Coordinates of C-alpha atoms in Angstrom, one line a residue:
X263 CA -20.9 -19.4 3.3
X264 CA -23.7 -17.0 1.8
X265 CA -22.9 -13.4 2.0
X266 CA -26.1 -11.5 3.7
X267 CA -24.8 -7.8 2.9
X268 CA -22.3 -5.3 3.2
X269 CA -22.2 -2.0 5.5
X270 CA -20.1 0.8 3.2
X271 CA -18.4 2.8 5.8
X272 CA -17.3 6.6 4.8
X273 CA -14.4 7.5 7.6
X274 CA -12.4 10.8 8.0
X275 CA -9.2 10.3 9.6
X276 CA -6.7 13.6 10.8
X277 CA -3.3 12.6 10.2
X278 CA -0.7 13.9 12.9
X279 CA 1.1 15.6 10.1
X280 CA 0.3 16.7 6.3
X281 CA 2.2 14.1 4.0
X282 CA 3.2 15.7 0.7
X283 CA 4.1 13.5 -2.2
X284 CA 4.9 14.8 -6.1
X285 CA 0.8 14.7 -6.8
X286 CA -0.4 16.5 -3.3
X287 CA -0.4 17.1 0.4
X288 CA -2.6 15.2 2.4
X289 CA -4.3 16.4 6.1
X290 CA -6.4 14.0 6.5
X291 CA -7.1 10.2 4.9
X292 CA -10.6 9.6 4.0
X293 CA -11.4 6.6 3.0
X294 CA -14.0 3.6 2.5
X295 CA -14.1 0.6 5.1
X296 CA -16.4 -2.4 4.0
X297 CA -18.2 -4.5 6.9
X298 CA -19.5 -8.0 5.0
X299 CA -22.3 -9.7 6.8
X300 CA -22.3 -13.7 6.2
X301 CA -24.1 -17.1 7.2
X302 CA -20.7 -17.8 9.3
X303 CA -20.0 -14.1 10.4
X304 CA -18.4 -10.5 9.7
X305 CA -15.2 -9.7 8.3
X306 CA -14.1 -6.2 7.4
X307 CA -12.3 -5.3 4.4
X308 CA -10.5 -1.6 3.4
X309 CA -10.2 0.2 0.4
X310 CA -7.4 1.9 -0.2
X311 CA -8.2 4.6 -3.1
X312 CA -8.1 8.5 -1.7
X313 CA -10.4 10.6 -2.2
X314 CA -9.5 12.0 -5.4
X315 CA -7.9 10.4 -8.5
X316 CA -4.1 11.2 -7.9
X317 CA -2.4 8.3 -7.0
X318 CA -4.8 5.8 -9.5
X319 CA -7.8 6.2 -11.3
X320 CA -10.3 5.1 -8.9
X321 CA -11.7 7.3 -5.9
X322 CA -13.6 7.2 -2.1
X323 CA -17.2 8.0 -4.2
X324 CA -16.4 6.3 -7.0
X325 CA -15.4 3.0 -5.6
X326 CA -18.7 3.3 -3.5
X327 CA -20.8 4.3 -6.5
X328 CA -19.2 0.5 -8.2
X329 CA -19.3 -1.7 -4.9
X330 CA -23.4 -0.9 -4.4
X331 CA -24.3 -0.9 -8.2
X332 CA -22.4 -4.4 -9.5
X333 CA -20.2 -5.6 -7.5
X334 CA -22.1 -6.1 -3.9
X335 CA -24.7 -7.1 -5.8
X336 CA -22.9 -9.7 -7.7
X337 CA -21.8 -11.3 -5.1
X338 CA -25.2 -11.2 -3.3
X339 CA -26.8 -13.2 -5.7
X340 CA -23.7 -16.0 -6.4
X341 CA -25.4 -17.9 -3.2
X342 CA -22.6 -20.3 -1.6
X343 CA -19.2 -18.0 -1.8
X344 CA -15.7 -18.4 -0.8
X345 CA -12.7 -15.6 -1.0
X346 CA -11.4 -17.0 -4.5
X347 CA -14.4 -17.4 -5.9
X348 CA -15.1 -13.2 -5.5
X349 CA -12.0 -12.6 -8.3
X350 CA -14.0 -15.1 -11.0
X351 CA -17.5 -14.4 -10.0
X352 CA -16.4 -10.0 -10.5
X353 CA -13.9 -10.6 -13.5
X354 CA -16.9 -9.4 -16.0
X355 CA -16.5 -6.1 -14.3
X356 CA -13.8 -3.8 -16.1
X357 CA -11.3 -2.6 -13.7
X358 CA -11.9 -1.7 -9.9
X359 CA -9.3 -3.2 -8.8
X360 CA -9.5 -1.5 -5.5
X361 CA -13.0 -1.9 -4.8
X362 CA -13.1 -5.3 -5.7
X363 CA -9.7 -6.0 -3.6
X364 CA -11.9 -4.1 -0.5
X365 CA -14.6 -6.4 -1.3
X366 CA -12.4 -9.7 -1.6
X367 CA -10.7 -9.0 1.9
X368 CA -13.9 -8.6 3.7
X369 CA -15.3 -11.9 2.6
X370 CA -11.7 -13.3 3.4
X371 CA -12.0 -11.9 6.7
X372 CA -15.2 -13.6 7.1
X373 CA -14.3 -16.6 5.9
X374 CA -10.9 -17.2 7.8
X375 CA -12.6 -15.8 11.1
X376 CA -15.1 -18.5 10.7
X377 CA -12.7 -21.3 10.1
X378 CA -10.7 -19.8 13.0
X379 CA -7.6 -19.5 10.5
X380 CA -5.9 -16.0 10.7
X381 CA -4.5 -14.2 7.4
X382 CA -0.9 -15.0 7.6
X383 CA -1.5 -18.7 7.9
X384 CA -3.9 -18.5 5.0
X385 CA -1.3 -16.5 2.8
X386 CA 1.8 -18.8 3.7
X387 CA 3.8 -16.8 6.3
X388 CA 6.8 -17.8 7.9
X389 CA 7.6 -14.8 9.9
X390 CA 5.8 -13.8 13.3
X391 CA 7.0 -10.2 13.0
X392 CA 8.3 -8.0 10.3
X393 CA 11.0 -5.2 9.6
X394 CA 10.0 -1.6 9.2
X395 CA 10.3 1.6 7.0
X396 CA 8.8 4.7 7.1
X397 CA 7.8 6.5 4.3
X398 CA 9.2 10.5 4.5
X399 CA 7.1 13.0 2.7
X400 CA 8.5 16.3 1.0
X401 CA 9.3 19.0 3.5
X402 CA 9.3 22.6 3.0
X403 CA 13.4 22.8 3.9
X404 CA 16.1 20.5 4.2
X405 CA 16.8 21.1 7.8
X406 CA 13.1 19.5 8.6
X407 CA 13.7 16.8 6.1
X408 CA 16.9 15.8 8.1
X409 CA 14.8 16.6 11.8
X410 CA 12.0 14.1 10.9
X411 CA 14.3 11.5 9.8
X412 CA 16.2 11.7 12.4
X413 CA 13.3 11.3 14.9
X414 CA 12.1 8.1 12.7
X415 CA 15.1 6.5 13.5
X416 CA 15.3 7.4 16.8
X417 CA 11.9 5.7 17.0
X418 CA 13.7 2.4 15.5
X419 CA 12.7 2.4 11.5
X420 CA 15.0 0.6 9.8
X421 CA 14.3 1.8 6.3
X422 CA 13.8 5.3 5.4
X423 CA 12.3 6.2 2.0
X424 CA 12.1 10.2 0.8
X425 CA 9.5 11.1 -1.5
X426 CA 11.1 13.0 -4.4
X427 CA 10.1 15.3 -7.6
X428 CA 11.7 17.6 -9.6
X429 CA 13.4 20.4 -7.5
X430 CA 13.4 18.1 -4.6
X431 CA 15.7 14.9 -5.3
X432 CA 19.8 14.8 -5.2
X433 CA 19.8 17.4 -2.1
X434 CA 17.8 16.1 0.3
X435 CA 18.8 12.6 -0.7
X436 CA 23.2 13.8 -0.2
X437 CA 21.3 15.6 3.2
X438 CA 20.3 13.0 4.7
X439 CA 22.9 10.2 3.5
X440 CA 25.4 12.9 4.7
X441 CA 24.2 13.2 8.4
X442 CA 23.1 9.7 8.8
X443 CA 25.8 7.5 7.2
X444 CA 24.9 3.8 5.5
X445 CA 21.5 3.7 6.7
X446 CA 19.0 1.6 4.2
X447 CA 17.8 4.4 2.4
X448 CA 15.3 4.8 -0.9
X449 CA 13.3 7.1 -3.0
X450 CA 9.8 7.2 -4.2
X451 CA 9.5 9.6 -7.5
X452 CA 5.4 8.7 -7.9
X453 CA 5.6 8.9 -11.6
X454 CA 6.9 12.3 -11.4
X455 CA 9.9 11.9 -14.1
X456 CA 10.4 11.6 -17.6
X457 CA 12.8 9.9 -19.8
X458 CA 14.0 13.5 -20.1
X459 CA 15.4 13.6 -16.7
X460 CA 17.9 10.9 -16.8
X461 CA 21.1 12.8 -16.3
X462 CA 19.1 13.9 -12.8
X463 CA 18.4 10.4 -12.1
X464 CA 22.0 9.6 -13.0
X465 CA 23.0 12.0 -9.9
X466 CA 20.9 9.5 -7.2
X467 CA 23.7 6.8 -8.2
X468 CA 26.6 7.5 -6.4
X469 CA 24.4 7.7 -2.5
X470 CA 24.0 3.8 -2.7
X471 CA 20.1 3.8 -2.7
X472 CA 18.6 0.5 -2.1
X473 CA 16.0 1.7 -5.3
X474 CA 14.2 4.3 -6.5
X475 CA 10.6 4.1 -6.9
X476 CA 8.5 4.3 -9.8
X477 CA 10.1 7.3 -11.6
X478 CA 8.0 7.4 -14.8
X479 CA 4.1 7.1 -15.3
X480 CA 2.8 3.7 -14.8
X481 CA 2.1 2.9 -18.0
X482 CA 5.8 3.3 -19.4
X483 CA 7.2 0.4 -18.7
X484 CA 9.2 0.0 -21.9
X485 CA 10.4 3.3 -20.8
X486 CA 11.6 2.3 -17.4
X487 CA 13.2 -0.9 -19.3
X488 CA 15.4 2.1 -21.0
X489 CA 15.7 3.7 -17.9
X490 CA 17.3 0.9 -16.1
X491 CA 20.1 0.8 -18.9
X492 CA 21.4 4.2 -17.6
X493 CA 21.2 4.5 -13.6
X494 CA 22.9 1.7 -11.5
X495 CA 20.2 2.5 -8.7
X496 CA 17.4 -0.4 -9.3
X497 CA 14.6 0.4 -10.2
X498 CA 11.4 -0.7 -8.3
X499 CA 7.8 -1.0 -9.7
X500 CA 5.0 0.8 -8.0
X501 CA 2.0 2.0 -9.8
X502 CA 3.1 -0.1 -13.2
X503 CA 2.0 -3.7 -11.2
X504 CA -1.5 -4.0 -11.0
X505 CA -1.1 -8.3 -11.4
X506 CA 0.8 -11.1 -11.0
X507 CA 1.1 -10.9 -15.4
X508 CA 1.6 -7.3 -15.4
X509 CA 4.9 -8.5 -12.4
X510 CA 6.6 -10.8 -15.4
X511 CA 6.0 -8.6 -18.3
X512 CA 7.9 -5.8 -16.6
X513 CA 10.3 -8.6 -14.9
X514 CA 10.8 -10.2 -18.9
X515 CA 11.1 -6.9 -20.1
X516 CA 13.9 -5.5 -17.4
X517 CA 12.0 -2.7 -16.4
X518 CA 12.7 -3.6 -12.6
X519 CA 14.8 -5.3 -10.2
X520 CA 12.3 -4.8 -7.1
X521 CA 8.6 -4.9 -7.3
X522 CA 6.6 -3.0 -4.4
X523 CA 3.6 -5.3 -3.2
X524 CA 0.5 -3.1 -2.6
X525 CA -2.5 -5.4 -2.3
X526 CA -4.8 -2.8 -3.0
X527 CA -3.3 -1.5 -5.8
X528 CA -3.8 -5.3 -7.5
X529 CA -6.9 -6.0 -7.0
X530 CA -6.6 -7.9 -3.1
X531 CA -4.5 -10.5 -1.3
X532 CA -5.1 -13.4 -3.0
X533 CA -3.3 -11.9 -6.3
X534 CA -0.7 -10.0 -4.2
X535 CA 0.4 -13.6 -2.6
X536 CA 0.4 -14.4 -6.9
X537 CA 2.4 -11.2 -7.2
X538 CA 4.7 -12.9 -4.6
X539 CA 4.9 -15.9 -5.7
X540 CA 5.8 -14.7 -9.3
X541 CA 8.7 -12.6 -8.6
X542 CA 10.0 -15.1 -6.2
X543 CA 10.3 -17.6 -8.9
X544 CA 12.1 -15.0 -10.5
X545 CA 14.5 -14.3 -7.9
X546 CA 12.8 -10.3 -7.9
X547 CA 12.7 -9.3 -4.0
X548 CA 9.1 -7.5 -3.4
X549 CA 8.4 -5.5 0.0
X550 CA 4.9 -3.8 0.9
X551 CA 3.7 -0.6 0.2
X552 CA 1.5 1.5 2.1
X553 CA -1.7 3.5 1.8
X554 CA -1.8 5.3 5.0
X555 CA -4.0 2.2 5.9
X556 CA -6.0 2.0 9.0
X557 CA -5.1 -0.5 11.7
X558 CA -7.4 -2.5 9.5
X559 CA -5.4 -2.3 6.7
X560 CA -2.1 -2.3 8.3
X561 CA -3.0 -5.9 10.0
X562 CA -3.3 -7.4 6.7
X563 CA -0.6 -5.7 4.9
X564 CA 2.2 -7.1 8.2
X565 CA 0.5 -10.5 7.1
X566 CA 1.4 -10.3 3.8
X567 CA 4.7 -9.1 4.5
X568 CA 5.5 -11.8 6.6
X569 CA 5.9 -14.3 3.3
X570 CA 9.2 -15.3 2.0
X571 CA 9.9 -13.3 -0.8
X572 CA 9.3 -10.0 1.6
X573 CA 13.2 -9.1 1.9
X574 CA 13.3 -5.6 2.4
X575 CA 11.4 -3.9 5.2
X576 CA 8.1 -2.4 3.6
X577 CA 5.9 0.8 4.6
X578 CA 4.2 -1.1 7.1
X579 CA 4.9 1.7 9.9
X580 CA 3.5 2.0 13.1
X581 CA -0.3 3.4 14.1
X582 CA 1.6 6.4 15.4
X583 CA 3.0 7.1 12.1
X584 CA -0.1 8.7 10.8
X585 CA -2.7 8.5 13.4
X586 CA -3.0 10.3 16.4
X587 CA -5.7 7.4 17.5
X588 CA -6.3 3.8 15.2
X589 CA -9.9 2.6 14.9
X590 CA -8.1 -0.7 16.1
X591 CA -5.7 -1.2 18.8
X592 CA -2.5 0.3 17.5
X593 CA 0.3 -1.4 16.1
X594 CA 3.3 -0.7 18.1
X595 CA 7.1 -0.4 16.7
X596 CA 9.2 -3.1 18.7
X597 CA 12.9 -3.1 18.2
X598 CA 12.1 -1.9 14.4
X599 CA 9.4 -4.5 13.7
X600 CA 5.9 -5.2 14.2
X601 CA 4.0 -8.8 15.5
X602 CA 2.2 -10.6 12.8
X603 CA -1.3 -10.5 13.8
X604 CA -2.0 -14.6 15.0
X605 CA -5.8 -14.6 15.8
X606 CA -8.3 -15.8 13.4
X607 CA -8.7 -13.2 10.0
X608 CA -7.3 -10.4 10.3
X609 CA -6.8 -10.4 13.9
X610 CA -7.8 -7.1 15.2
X611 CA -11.0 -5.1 15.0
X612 CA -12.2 -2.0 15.3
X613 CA -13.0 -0.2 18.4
X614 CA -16.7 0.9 18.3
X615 CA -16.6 4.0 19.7
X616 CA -13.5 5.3 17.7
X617 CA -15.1 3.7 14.8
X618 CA -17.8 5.8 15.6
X619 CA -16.2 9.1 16.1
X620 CA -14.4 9.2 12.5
X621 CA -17.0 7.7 10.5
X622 CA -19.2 10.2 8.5
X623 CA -21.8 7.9 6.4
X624 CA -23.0 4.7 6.3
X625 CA -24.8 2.9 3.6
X626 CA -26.4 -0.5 3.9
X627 CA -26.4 -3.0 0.8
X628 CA -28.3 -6.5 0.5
X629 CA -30.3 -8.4 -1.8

C-alpha cells in the first residue's frame, strides 16, 4: 500500500454543554481530522490535541504545522507502507505524539478497510460491546452537580467520574455519594494538586472511590509513588503514560494501581494495545479515556476498549454526551454500553454533509 496524500481537516464542533475541567471550560471542540488517500483506499484518522496547550503540549495549529512539514511528508516518500511501519519510519521526529497517533490511525484505517478487517479484530478484542462512564465536569453549585448526575444515570452510565480541583473536591464527591448510594464513582484532579495537599486527598478515602485520577503534574511520578503511600484511594495514571515503557516505570515504581488508556495521548493504537498488553502482564486494570472525540474517534476508542485488560467502564460515552449532531452516525447508549463497531476499519464514516457544515479549513498534502 503507497500512501497518495492526506486531506488536513479543521472542524468546529458546539458541545451541548460547556465542560469545565481544573485548566478550562470548553464550548466548543475544535479539532483536526486527517483523511489518508492510498493505492487500496481512504481511511480517516483524529487528532485529539485542543486547541490550546492545556491538557498537553501539543495544539490544533501546531499538530497541523508538524503533520504537513515532516511527518506527511515522511511517509509520502517511504513508498510501500503499512500501519507499524508509520511509528519506525516517524521515530526520528521528537515528540508529536498526537499527530503522529492521528497520522498512524488513518493509514490503519486504510489498511484494515482494504483487507476488509475492522479495528477490534486487528487489536485483539474479545467483547462485542462495552460498559460506560461519563465524565462530569465542574459545576457552578452542588445542586447542579448532583442534577446532571442524576440525569447520567437515568440515561444508564454505569460509571460516573467528577472532575475536581482545589475548592471543588471532598463536597461534591460526599454530595453525590450521599444522594446516590454505592454507585461506581471516581475523580479526575488533571494535575491540579500538589504533594502539599495530601491531608485533602486523605479526605477522598473514606467515599470508596474506585481511583482518583492523575492528581499531580505528569511529570511527577516519583511524587505520585509518595502519594500512593498516604491515601487508600488508588491512584490512576493519566497524563504521566505517554508509552508502553513509561506504563512499567510508573507500575515498578508504585506510582499507580490503574492506568487510563488514551490512544492519543501515546502516540496511537498500536502502542495503546502495547500499553494494554503491559499492564495486563502486570495484573494493572487500564480503561479508556476520552477526548470529547468525534464519532470517529469514539469508534476506535469502543474498539480498543473491548480488549481484555479493559475492566472498568472507560469515557467512551455516547454521541449525545457532547454533541448535539456526530459527523458519523451516533453511538447510542444501550443498557449502559455501546456495540463494538464490526465492519471493516473503523466501521463508521462520516456523513458528508455534516462533515461539511462543521468543517472550517481544508488543506491538501502530497508528494
Amino acid at each position: 500500500m503507497k500512501l497518495t496524500g492526506v486531506e488536513l481537516l479543521r472542524v468546529r464542533m458546539p458541545l451541548v454543554a460547556p465542560f469545565r475541567t481544573s485548566f478550562g471550560t470548553q464550548a466548543e471542540r475544535e479539532l483536526l481530522l486527517l483523511r489518508a488517500v492510498t493505492s487500496e483506499g481512504e481511511g480517516w484518522g483524529e487528532c485529539g490535541a485542543m486547541v490550546d496547550p492545556l491538557y498537553s503540549s501539543e495544539y490544533v495549529e501546531g499538530v497541523e504545522h508538524v503533520l504537513r512539514t515532516f511527518l506527511v511528508p515522511a511517509l509520502l516518500a517511504a513508498g510501500d507502507l503499512t500501519a507499524n511501519k508509520v511509528a519506525p519510519l516517524l521515530a526520528k521526529f521528537k515528540g508529536h505524539r498526537m499527530a503522529k497517533g492521528a497520522l498512524e490511525m488513518a493509514v490503519l484505517d486504510a489498511e484494515l478497510r482494504a483487507h476488509g478487517v475492522s479495528f477490534g479484530t486487528a487489536l485483539g478484542s474479545t467483547r462485542d460491546s462495552v460498559p460506560c462512564g461519563v465524565s462530569v465536569g465542574i459545576m457552578d453549585t452542588i445542586p447542579k452537580l448532583v442534577d446532571v448526575v442524576g440525569g447520567y444515570l437515568d440515561a444508564g452510565y454505569l460509571r460516573i467520574k467528577l472532575k475536581i480541583e482545589p475548592g471543588w473536591d471532598v463536597e461534591p464527591v460526599r454530595a453525590v455519594r450521599e444522594r446516590f448510594g454505592d454507585i461506581l464513582l471516581q475523580v479526575d484532579a488533571n494535575t491540579a494538586y500538589t504533594l502539599s495537599d495530601v491531608p485533602q486527598l486523605q479526605r477522598l478515602d473514606p467515599f470508596e472511590l474506585l481511583l482518583i485520577e492523575q492528581p499531580l503534574e505528569e511529570e511527577d511520578v516519583l511524587g505520585h509513588a509518595e502519594l500512593a503511600k498516604h491515601i487508600r484511594t488508588p491512584i490512576c495514571l493519566d497524563e504521566s503514560i505517554v508509552s508502553a515503557r513509561s506504563a512499567a516505570d510508573a507500575i515498578k515504581l508504585g506510582a499507580c494501581r490503574i492506568v487510563n488508556i488514551k490512544p492519543s495521548r501515546v502516540g496511537g493504537y498500536l502502542e495503546a494495545r502495547r500499553v494494554h498488553d503491559v499492564c495486563a502482564a502486570h495484573g494493572v486494570p487500564v480503561w479508556c479515556g476520552g477526548m470529547i472525540e468525534t464519532g470517529l474517534g469514539r469508534a476506535a476508542n469502543v474498539a480498543l476498549a473491548s480488549l481484555p485488560g479493559f475492566t472498568l467502564p472507560g469515557d467512551t460515552s455516547a454521541s449525545d454526551r457532547f454533541y448535539t449532531s456526530d459527523i458519523t452516525e451516533p453511538f447510542v447508549l444501550e443498557g449502559g454500553r455501546l456495540p463494538v463497531p464490526s465492519g471493516p476499519g473503523l466501521g463508521v464514516t462520516p456523513i458528508p454533509e455534516r462533515l461539511a457544515e462543521v468543517t472550517t479549513a481544508k488543506a491538501w498534502v502530497a508528494s
